[in-house]
XYZ file of C-alpha atoms in Angstrom:
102
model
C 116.513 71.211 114.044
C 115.580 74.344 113.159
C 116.792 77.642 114.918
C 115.408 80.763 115.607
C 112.326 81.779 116.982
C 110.059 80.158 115.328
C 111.844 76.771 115.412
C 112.289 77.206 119.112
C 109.442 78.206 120.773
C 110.557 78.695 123.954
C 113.200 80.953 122.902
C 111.406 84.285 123.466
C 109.742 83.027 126.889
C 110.363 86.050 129.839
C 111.760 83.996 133.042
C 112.623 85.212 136.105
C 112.331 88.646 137.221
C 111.036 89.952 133.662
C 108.023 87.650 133.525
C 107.456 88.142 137.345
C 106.997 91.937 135.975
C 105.151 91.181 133.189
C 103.094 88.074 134.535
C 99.928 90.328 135.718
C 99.332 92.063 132.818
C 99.821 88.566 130.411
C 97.256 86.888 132.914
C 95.133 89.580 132.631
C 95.120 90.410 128.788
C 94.422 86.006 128.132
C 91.938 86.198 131.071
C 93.534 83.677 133.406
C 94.285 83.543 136.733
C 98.352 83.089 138.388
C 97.170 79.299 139.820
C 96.463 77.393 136.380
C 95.352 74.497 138.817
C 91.503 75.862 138.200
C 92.044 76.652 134.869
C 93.335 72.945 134.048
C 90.782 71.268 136.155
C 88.235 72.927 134.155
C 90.074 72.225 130.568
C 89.472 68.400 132.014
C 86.225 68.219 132.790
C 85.777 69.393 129.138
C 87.617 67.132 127.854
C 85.732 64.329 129.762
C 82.575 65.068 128.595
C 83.512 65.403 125.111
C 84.977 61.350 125.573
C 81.523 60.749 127.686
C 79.920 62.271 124.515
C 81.417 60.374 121.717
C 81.963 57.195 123.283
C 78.265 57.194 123.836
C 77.519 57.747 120.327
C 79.544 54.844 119.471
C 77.405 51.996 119.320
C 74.910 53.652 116.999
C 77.480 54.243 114.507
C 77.656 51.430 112.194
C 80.948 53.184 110.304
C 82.811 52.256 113.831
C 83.835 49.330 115.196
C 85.654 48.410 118.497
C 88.147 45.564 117.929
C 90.160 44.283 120.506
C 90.793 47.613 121.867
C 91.419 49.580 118.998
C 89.004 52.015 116.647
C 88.432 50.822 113.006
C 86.622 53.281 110.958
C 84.749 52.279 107.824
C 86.553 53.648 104.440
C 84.783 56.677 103.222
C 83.446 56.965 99.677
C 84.845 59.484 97.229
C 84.009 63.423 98.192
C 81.899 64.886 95.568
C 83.298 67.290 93.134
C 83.768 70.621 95.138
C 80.952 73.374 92.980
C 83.386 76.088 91.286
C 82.314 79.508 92.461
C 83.508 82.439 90.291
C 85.518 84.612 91.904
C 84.329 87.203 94.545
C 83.280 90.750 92.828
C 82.864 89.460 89.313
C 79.571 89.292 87.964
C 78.777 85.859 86.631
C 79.025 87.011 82.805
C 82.885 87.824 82.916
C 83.508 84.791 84.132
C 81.644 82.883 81.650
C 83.201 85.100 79.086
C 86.823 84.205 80.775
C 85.693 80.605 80.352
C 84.740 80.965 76.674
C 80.887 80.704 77.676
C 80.279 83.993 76.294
């Protein structure tokens, strides 16, 4: 595994007396209260009507299926060739001209 702050998330977290300290102005500055209990209850009911939302849109997808108890998708078909844009600031002539359009 890897070490370090960035492979150890956790590593920089303030505990005990130094996030007691700092815990009002965190809460404050991310706009949450000390109790996440609210906060989490909230984060669920979103979550529940987003699953009330798509499940109900399931049966008038033909690409889905429901087969004993698990999703099968249909197989998309190829993506379309992505339009090439010149590049931001250049007028449309250097670009051709870069291209050998002239």
């Amino acid at each position: 595994m890897r070490r370090g702050p960035v492979g150890r998330p956790r590593a920089k977290l303030l505990s005990g007396e130094r996030w007691q300290a700092a815990a009002p102005r965190v809460l404050t500055a991310l706009g949450l209260e000390g109790e996440p209990a609210g906060y989490l209850a909230e984060l669920a009911s979103e979550l529940h009507a987003a699953y009330v939302h798509v499940a109900a849109g399931l049966p008038g997808n033909a690409a889905v299926q429901i087969e004993g108890g698990k999703l099968k998708l249909a197989k998309l078909g190829k993506a379309a060739e992505p339009r090439l844009m010149p590049p931001f600031g250049l007028p449309r002539e250097a670009v051709r001209a870069d291209r050998g359009g002239g």
